CSV table of C-alpha atoms in Angstrom, one decimal:
chain,number,residue,atom,x,y,z
A,1,UNK,CA,0.0,0.0,0.0
A,2,UNK,CA,1.4,3.4,-1.0
A,3,UNK,CA,1.6,6.3,1.3
A,4,UNK,CA,-0.8,8.1,-1.0
A,5,UNK,CA,-3.5,5.5,-0.4
A,6,UNK,CA,-3.1,5.9,3.4
A,7,UNK,CA,-3.4,9.6,3.2
A,8,UNK,CA,-6.5,9.3,1.0
A,9,UNK,CA,-8.0,6.8,3.5
A,10,UNK,CA,-7.4,9.2,6.4
A,11,UNK,CA,-8.8,12.1,4.5
A,12,UNK,CA,-12.0,10.2,3.6
A,13,UNK,CA,-12.4,9.1,7.3
A,14,UNK,CA,-11.9,12.7,8.5
A,15,UNK,CA,-14.5,14.0,6.0
A,16,UNK,CA,-16.9,11.2,7.0
A,17,UNK,CA,-16.3,12.0,10.7
A,18,UNK,CA,-16.9,15.7,10.1
A,19,UNK,CA,-20.2,15.0,8.3
A,20,UNK,CA,-21.3,12.5,11.0
A,21,UNK,CA,-20.3,15.0,13.8
A,22,UNK,CA,-22.6,17.6,12.2
A,23,UNK,CA,-25.5,15.1,11.9
A,24,UNK,CA,-25.0,13.9,15.5
A,25,UNK,CA,-24.7,17.4,17.0
A,26,UNK,CA,-28.0,18.4,15.2
A,27,UNK,CA,-29.8,15.4,16.5
A,28,UNK,CA,-28.5,15.6,20.1
A,29,UNK,CA,-30.7,17.5,22.5
A,30,UNK,CA,-28.9,20.5,24.0
A,31,UNK,CA,-27.5,20.0,27.5
A,32,UNK,CA,-27.8,23.7,28.4
A,33,UNK,CA,-31.4,23.5,29.4
A,34,UNK,CA,-32.1,24.2,33.1
A,35,UNK,CA,-35.6,23.1,33.7
A,36,UNK,CA,-37.9,23.3,36.7
A,37,UNK,CA,-41.5,22.1,36.9
A,38,UNK,CA,-44.1,24.5,38.3
A,39,UNK,CA,-47.1,22.7,39.8
A,40,UNK,CA,-50.0,25.1,40.0
A,41,UNK,CA,-53.7,24.4,40.4
A,42,UNK,CA,-53.2,20.7,39.4
A,43,UNK,CA,-51.2,21.6,36.3
A,44,UNK,CA,-47.5,21.1,35.8
A,45,UNK,CA,-45.6,23.4,33.5
A,46,UNK,CA,-42.0,22.9,32.5
A,47,UNK,CA,-39.9,26.1,32.5
A,48,UNK,CA,-36.4,26.4,31.1
A,49,UNK,CA,-34.6,29.0,33.2
A,50,UNK,CA,-32.3,29.8,30.3
A,51,UNK,CA,-35.2,31.0,28.3
A,52,UNK,CA,-36.1,33.6,31.0
A,53,UNK,CA,-34.5,37.0,31.8
A,54,UNK,CA,-31.9,36.0,34.4
A,55,UNK,CA,-30.0,38.3,36.7
A,56,UNK,CA,-26.6,38.0,38.3
A,57,UNK,CA,-27.2,36.7,41.8
A,58,UNK,CA,-24.4,37.6,44.3
A,59,UNK,CA,-24.4,37.1,48.0
A,60,UNK,CA,-23.2,35.1,50.9
A,61,UNK,CA,-25.1,32.3,52.5
A,62,UNK,CA,-24.3,30.8,55.9
A,63,UNK,CA,-24.0,27.0,56.2
A,64,UNK,CA,-25.1,25.0,59.2
A,65,UNK,CA,-21.5,24.7,60.3
A,66,UNK,CA,-21.3,28.5,60.5
A,67,UNK,CA,-19.0,28.8,57.5
A,68,UNK,CA,-20.1,31.1,54.7
A,69,UNK,CA,-20.3,30.5,51.0
A,70,UNK,CA,-20.2,33.0,48.3
A,71,UNK,CA,-22.9,32.8,45.6
A,72,UNK,CA,-22.2,34.3,42.2
A,73,UNK,CA,-24.3,32.8,39.5
A,74,UNK,CA,-27.2,33.7,37.1
A,75,UNK,CA,-30.7,33.1,38.4
A,76,UNK,CA,-34.1,34.5,38.9
A,77,UNK,CA,-36.0,35.7,42.0
A,78,UNK,CA,-38.8,33.2,42.7
A,79,UNK,CA,-41.3,36.0,43.0
A,80,UNK,CA,-40.6,36.9,39.4
A,81,UNK,CA,-40.7,33.2,38.3
A,82,UNK,CA,-44.2,32.9,39.9
A,83,UNK,CA,-45.5,36.3,39.0
A,84,UNK,CA,-49.3,36.4,38.5
A,85,UNK,CA,-49.9,33.2,40.4
A,86,UNK,CA,-51.6,32.9,43.8
A,87,UNK,CA,-50.1,31.0,46.6
A,88,UNK,CA,-49.5,31.1,50.3
A,89,UNK,CA,-46.4,28.8,50.3
A,90,UNK,CA,-44.2,27.0,47.9
A,91,UNK,CA,-42.7,23.5,48.4
A,92,UNK,CA,-39.4,23.2,46.6
A,93,UNK,CA,-38.6,19.6,45.8
A,94,UNK,CA,-35.3,18.2,44.6
A,95,UNK,CA,-34.5,15.2,42.5
A,96,UNK,CA,-33.5,13.3,45.6
A,97,UNK,CA,-36.8,14.2,47.3
A,98,UNK,CA,-35.1,16.7,49.6
A,99,UNK,CA,-37.7,19.4,50.1
A,100,UNK,CA,-37.9,22.9,51.6
A,101,UNK,CA,-40.9,25.1,52.1
A,102,UNK,CA,-41.0,28.9,51.4
A,103,UNK,CA,-43.8,31.0,52.8
A,104,UNK,CA,-45.1,34.0,50.8
A,105,UNK,CA,-43.1,36.4,53.0
A,106,UNK,CA,-39.8,34.6,52.1
A,107,UNK,CA,-40.6,34.9,48.5
A,108,UNK,CA,-41.8,38.5,48.4
A,109,UNK,CA,-38.9,39.8,50.4
A,110,UNK,CA,-36.7,41.5,47.7
A,111,UNK,CA,-33.4,39.9,47.0
A,112,UNK,CA,-34.1,36.9,49.2
A,113,UNK,CA,-35.2,33.7,47.4
A,114,UNK,CA,-33.7,32.7,44.1
A,115,UNK,CA,-33.5,29.8,41.8
A,116,UNK,CA,-30.0,29.9,40.3
A,117,UNK,CA,-28.1,27.9,37.8
A,118,UNK,CA,-26.2,25.6,40.0
A,119,UNK,CA,-23.5,23.0,39.3
A,120,UNK,CA,-23.8,21.3,35.9
A,121,UNK,CA,-26.5,23.8,35.0
A,122,UNK,CA,-29.0,22.3,37.5
A,123,UNK,CA,-31.4,24.6,39.2
A,124,UNK,CA,-30.7,25.4,42.8
A,125,UNK,CA,-32.7,27.2,45.5
A,126,UNK,CA,-30.9,29.8,47.5
A,127,UNK,CA,-32.5,31.7,50.4
A,128,UNK,CA,-30.2,34.6,51.4
A,129,UNK,CA,-31.9,35.2,54.8
A,130,UNK,CA,-31.3,31.7,56.0
A,131,UNK,CA,-28.6,31.4,58.6
A,132,UNK,CA,-28.1,27.6,58.4
A,133,UNK,CA,-28.6,27.0,54.7
A,134,UNK,CA,-31.3,24.4,55.4
A,135,UNK,CA,-33.2,25.5,52.4
A,136,UNK,CA,-30.2,25.3,50.1
A,137,UNK,CA,-31.8,22.8,47.7
A,138,UNK,CA,-29.7,21.5,44.9
A,139,UNK,CA,-31.0,19.9,41.7
A,140,UNK,CA,-34.4,21.5,42.1
A,141,UNK,CA,-37.0,19.5,40.2
A,142,UNK,CA,-40.4,20.9,41.1
A,143,UNK,CA,-42.0,24.0,42.7
A,144,UNK,CA,-45.3,23.1,44.2
A,145,UNK,CA,-47.5,26.1,44.8
A,146,UNK,CA,-50.0,25.8,47.6
B,1,UNK,CA,2.7,-21.3,21.0
B,2,UNK,CA,6.5,-21.5,21.2
B,3,UNK,CA,7.9,-20.6,24.6
B,4,UNK,CA,8.5,-16.9,25.0
B,5,UNK,CA,11.9,-15.8,26.2
B,6,UNK,CA,12.2,-13.9,29.4
B,7,UNK,CA,13.3,-10.8,27.5
B,8,UNK,CA,10.1,-11.0,25.4
B,9,UNK,CA,7.9,-11.4,28.4
B,10,UNK,CA,9.5,-8.4,30.2
B,11,UNK,CA,9.2,-6.3,27.1
B,12,UNK,CA,5.5,-7.3,26.7
B,13,UNK,CA,4.8,-6.5,30.4
B,14,UNK,CA,6.5,-3.1,30.0
B,15,UNK,CA,4.3,-2.4,26.9
B,16,UNK,CA,1.2,-3.4,28.9
B,17,UNK,CA,2.1,-0.9,31.6
B,18,UNK,CA,3.0,1.8,29.1
B,19,UNK,CA,-0.4,1.3,27.3
B,20,UNK,CA,-2.3,1.8,30.5
B,21,UNK,CA,-0.3,4.9,31.4
B,22,UNK,CA,-0.6,6.3,27.9
B,23,UNK,CA,-4.4,5.9,28.0
B,24,UNK,CA,-4.5,7.7,31.4
B,25,UNK,CA,-2.4,10.5,30.1
B,26,UNK,CA,-4.3,11.0,26.9
B,27,UNK,CA,-7.8,10.6,28.5
B,28,UNK,CA,-8.3,14.2,29.7
B,29,UNK,CA,-7.6,15.6,26.2
B,30,UNK,CA,-9.4,12.8,24.5
B,31,UNK,CA,-12.5,13.3,26.6
B,32,UNK,CA,-12.7,16.9,25.6
B,33,UNK,CA,-12.8,15.9,22.0
B,34,UNK,CA,-15.2,13.0,22.4
B,35,UNK,CA,-17.5,15.1,24.6
B,36,UNK,CA,-17.8,17.7,21.9
B,37,UNK,CA,-18.6,14.9,19.4
B,38,UNK,CA,-21.2,13.4,21.7
B,39,UNK,CA,-19.5,10.0,21.6
B,40,UNK,CA,-18.3,7.9,24.6
B,41,UNK,CA,-14.7,7.5,23.6
B,42,UNK,CA,-12.6,5.9,20.9
B,43,UNK,CA,-9.4,7.9,21.2
B,44,UNK,CA,-7.7,6.8,24.5
B,45,UNK,CA,-8.0,3.1,23.7
B,46,UNK,CA,-5.9,3.5,20.5
B,47,UNK,CA,-3.0,4.9,22.6
B,48,UNK,CA,-3.3,1.9,24.9
B,49,UNK,CA,-3.3,-0.5,21.9
B,50,UNK,CA,-0.3,1.3,20.3
B,51,UNK,CA,2.1,-0.4,22.7
B,52,UNK,CA,0.5,-3.8,22.4
B,53,UNK,CA,0.8,-3.6,18.6
B,54,UNK,CA,4.5,-2.6,18.9
B,55,UNK,CA,5.1,-5.5,21.3
B,56,UNK,CA,3.2,-8.0,19.1
B,57,UNK,CA,5.1,-7.0,16.0
B,58,UNK,CA,8.4,-7.3,17.8
B,59,UNK,CA,7.8,-10.5,19.7
B,60,UNK,CA,5.9,-12.2,16.7
B,61,UNK,CA,4.3,-15.0,18.6
B,62,UNK,CA,0.6,-15.9,18.1
B,63,UNK,CA,-1.2,-15.4,21.4
B,64,UNK,CA,1.0,-12.5,22.5
B,65,UNK,CA,-1.7,-10.0,21.8
B,66,UNK,CA,-4.4,-11.9,23.8
B,67,UNK,CA,-1.9,-12.4,26.6
B,68,UNK,CA,-1.1,-8.7,26.8
B,69,UNK,CA,-4.7,-7.8,26.5
B,70,UNK,CA,-5.5,-10.0,29.5
B,71,UNK,CA,-2.6,-8.6,31.5
B,72,UNK,CA,-3.7,-5.1,30.7
B,73,UNK,CA,-7.2,-5.9,31.9
B,74,UNK,CA,-5.7,-7.3,35.1
B,75,UNK,CA,-3.7,-4.1,35.6
B,76,UNK,CA,-6.8,-2.0,34.8
B,77,UNK,CA,-8.7,-4.0,37.5
B,78,UNK,CA,-5.9,-3.4,40.0
B,79,UNK,CA,-5.8,0.3,39.3
B,80,UNK,CA,-9.6,0.6,39.4
B,81,UNK,CA,-9.7,2.0,35.9
B,82,UNK,CA,-11.9,-0.6,34.1
B,83,UNK,CA,-14.3,2.2,33.3
B,84,UNK,CA,-17.9,1.4,32.4
B,85,UNK,CA,-17.2,-2.2,31.2
B,86,UNK,CA,-16.8,-3.5,34.8
B,87,UNK,CA,-16.3,-7.2,35.2
B,88,UNK,CA,-16.5,-7.7,31.4
B,89,UNK,CA,-13.3,-5.6,30.9
B,90,UNK,CA,-11.1,-8.7,30.1
B,91,UNK,CA,-13.3,-9.3,27.1
B,92,UNK,CA,-12.9,-5.7,26.0
B,93,UNK,CA,-9.1,-6.1,26.2
B,94,UNK,CA,-8.6,-9.7,25.0
B,95,UNK,CA,-10.6,-9.4,21.8
B,96,UNK,CA,-8.6,-6.5,20.4
B,97,UNK,CA,-5.5,-8.6,21.5
B,98,UNK,CA,-6.8,-11.5,19.3
B,99,UNK,CA,-7.3,-9.1,16.4
B,100,UNK,CA,-3.7,-7.9,16.8
B,101,UNK,CA,-2.5,-11.6,16.8
B,102,UNK,CA,-4.5,-12.4,13.7
B,103,UNK,CA,-3.3,-9.2,11.9
B,104,UNK,CA,0.4,-10.0,12.7
B,105,UNK,CA,-0.1,-13.5,11.4
B,106,UNK,CA,-2.2,-12.8,8.3
B,107,UNK,CA,-0.7,-9.4,7.1
B,108,UNK,CA,2.8,-10.9,7.1
B,109,UNK,CA,1.8,-12.9,3.9
B,110,UNK,CA,0.4,-9.9,2.1
B,111,UNK,CA,3.7,-8.3,1.2
B,112,UNK,CA,2.7,-5.0,2.7
B,113,UNK,CA,5.4,-2.9,4.2
B,114,UNK,CA,6.0,-2.8,7.9
B,115,UNK,CA,4.4,0.7,8.4
B,116,UNK,CA,1.2,-0.2,6.6
B,117,UNK,CA,0.9,-3.6,8.5
B,118,UNK,CA,1.3,-1.9,11.9
B,119,UNK,CA,-1.1,0.9,10.9
B,120,UNK,CA,-3.8,-1.4,9.7
B,121,UNK,CA,-3.4,-3.6,12.8
B,122,UNK,CA,-3.7,-0.7,15.1
B,123,UNK,CA,-6.7,0.7,13.3
B,124,UNK,CA,-8.5,-2.7,13.2
B,125,UNK,CA,-7.7,-3.3,16.9
B,126,UNK,CA,-9.0,0.2,17.8
B,127,UNK,CA,-12.2,-0.3,15.9
B,128,UNK,CA,-12.7,-3.8,17.5
B,129,UNK,CA,-12.2,-2.4,21.0
B,130,UNK,CA,-14.8,0.3,20.3
B,131,UNK,CA,-17.2,-2.2,18.9
B,132,UNK,CA,-16.8,-4.5,21.9
B,133,UNK,CA,-17.4,-1.5,24.3
B,134,UNK,CA,-20.4,-0.6,22.3
B,135,UNK,CA,-21.8,-4.1,22.5
B,136,UNK,CA,-21.1,-4.5,26.2
B,137,UNK,CA,-21.9,-1.0,27.4
B,138,UNK,CA,-23.0,1.8,25.1
B,139,UNK,CA,-25.5,0.3,22.7
B,140,UNK,CA,-25.1,3.1,20.2
B,141,UNK,CA,-26.8,3.0,16.8
B,142,UNK,CA,-26.9,4.9,13.6
B,143,UNK,CA,-24.9,8.1,13.0
B,144,UNK,CA,-23.5,8.1,16.5
B,145,UNK,CA,-22.1,4.6,16.2
B,146,UNK,CA,-20.7,5.4,12.7
B,147,UNK,CA,-19.0,8.5,14.1
B,148,UNK,CA,-17.7,6.5,17.1
B,149,UNK,CA,-16.2,4.0,14.7
B,150,UNK,CA,-14.7,6.7,12.4
B,151,UNK,CA,-13.0,8.4,15.3
B,152,UNK,CA,-11.7,5.1,16.6
B,153,UNK,CA,-10.4,4.3,13.1
B,154,UNK,CA,-8.7,7.7,12.7
B,155,UNK,CA,-7.1,7.6,16.1
B,156,UNK,CA,-6.1,3.9,15.4
B,157,UNK,CA,-4.4,5.0,12.1
B,158,UNK,CA,-2.6,7.9,13.9
B,159,UNK,CA,-1.5,5.6,16.7
B,160,UNK,CA,-0.5,3.0,14.1
B,161,UNK,CA,1.8,5.4,12.4
B,162,UNK,CA,3.3,6.3,15.8
B,163,UNK,CA,3.6,2.6,16.6
B,164,UNK,CA,5.6,2.0,13.4
B,165,UNK,CA,8.0,4.8,14.2
B,166,UNK,CA,8.4,3.5,17.8
B,167,UNK,CA,8.9,0.0,16.5
B,168,UNK,CA,11.7,1.1,14.1
B,169,UNK,CA,13.5,3.0,16.9
B,170,UNK,CA,13.1,0.1,19.3
B,171,UNK,CA,14.5,-2.3,16.7
B,172,UNK,CA,17.6,-0.1,16.5
B,173,UNK,CA,17.9,0.7,20.2
B,174,UNK,CA,17.3,-2.8,21.5
B,175,UNK,CA,18.9,-4.6,18.5
B,176,UNK,CA,16.0,-6.9,18.2
B,177,UNK,CA,16.8,-9.4,15.5
B,178,UNK,CA,13.3,-10.8,15.5
B,179,UNK,CA,11.9,-7.5,14.2
B,180,UNK,CA,12.0,-7.4,10.4
């Protein structure tokens, strides 16, 4: 086999790989979705946070151990996410069934309760006024309005 | 199989180790590429097989490839780097080893030059390893599988060319008479 044949074989494979890469990338669902389900009056609506107008959330939360952790991520205030809906409290449930409850006052307090884009683009609940980060819910799956 | 000399066995063991180390070293960069292509791998394994191909072409004994594949799977087990194949990892290492053995045996009679034989062997072994991984773990189909195989083949060819260079240098450096 001549060197030319080898080069042609590699070139054909590279072209085939490039074409296939385009096909695969077009057919692969995008990973940058960050979805939460809002359960309201018996209906469940999926919302992609990335499709909403997000703000830069900066602040410091205090962990149960007393240590502080800086938050600097994009997110949305829950009162904006739930604008126009009636509720007295919201149960925030994670993928692992960990749950936290926010009362209306927590949510309506300006700059307090956010859903931010957490690690690996997963939604995360952050309550700035909490002193023990008990309601720091990672991998938020569903917001249940009551 | 004729008895392997101690020198050959030591050389094969060294190549097994180097293959595992090469795979570990290349994996971070390879993963960046394969993640972007949405495929589960196909690059790192070629670097692991590169050293097996070099050893098989130098030692030239049928069964050396399978033996090295099994030894590599043993090392991978001990290092905890069997990946997603788990307990079936020996199969994923031994079958490409068998392909290497068959290529060494069959391509010798084709009259192809050394570089081509090594390159074809490495490419075929790499594609086989990817196919086995796909059957055991990934279950890909269609365009994704085709892309996975293409990437495995390209990386196999590149590693094959590197392997042929390495084999030539080793032949000179170690004065291996068996290597033609």
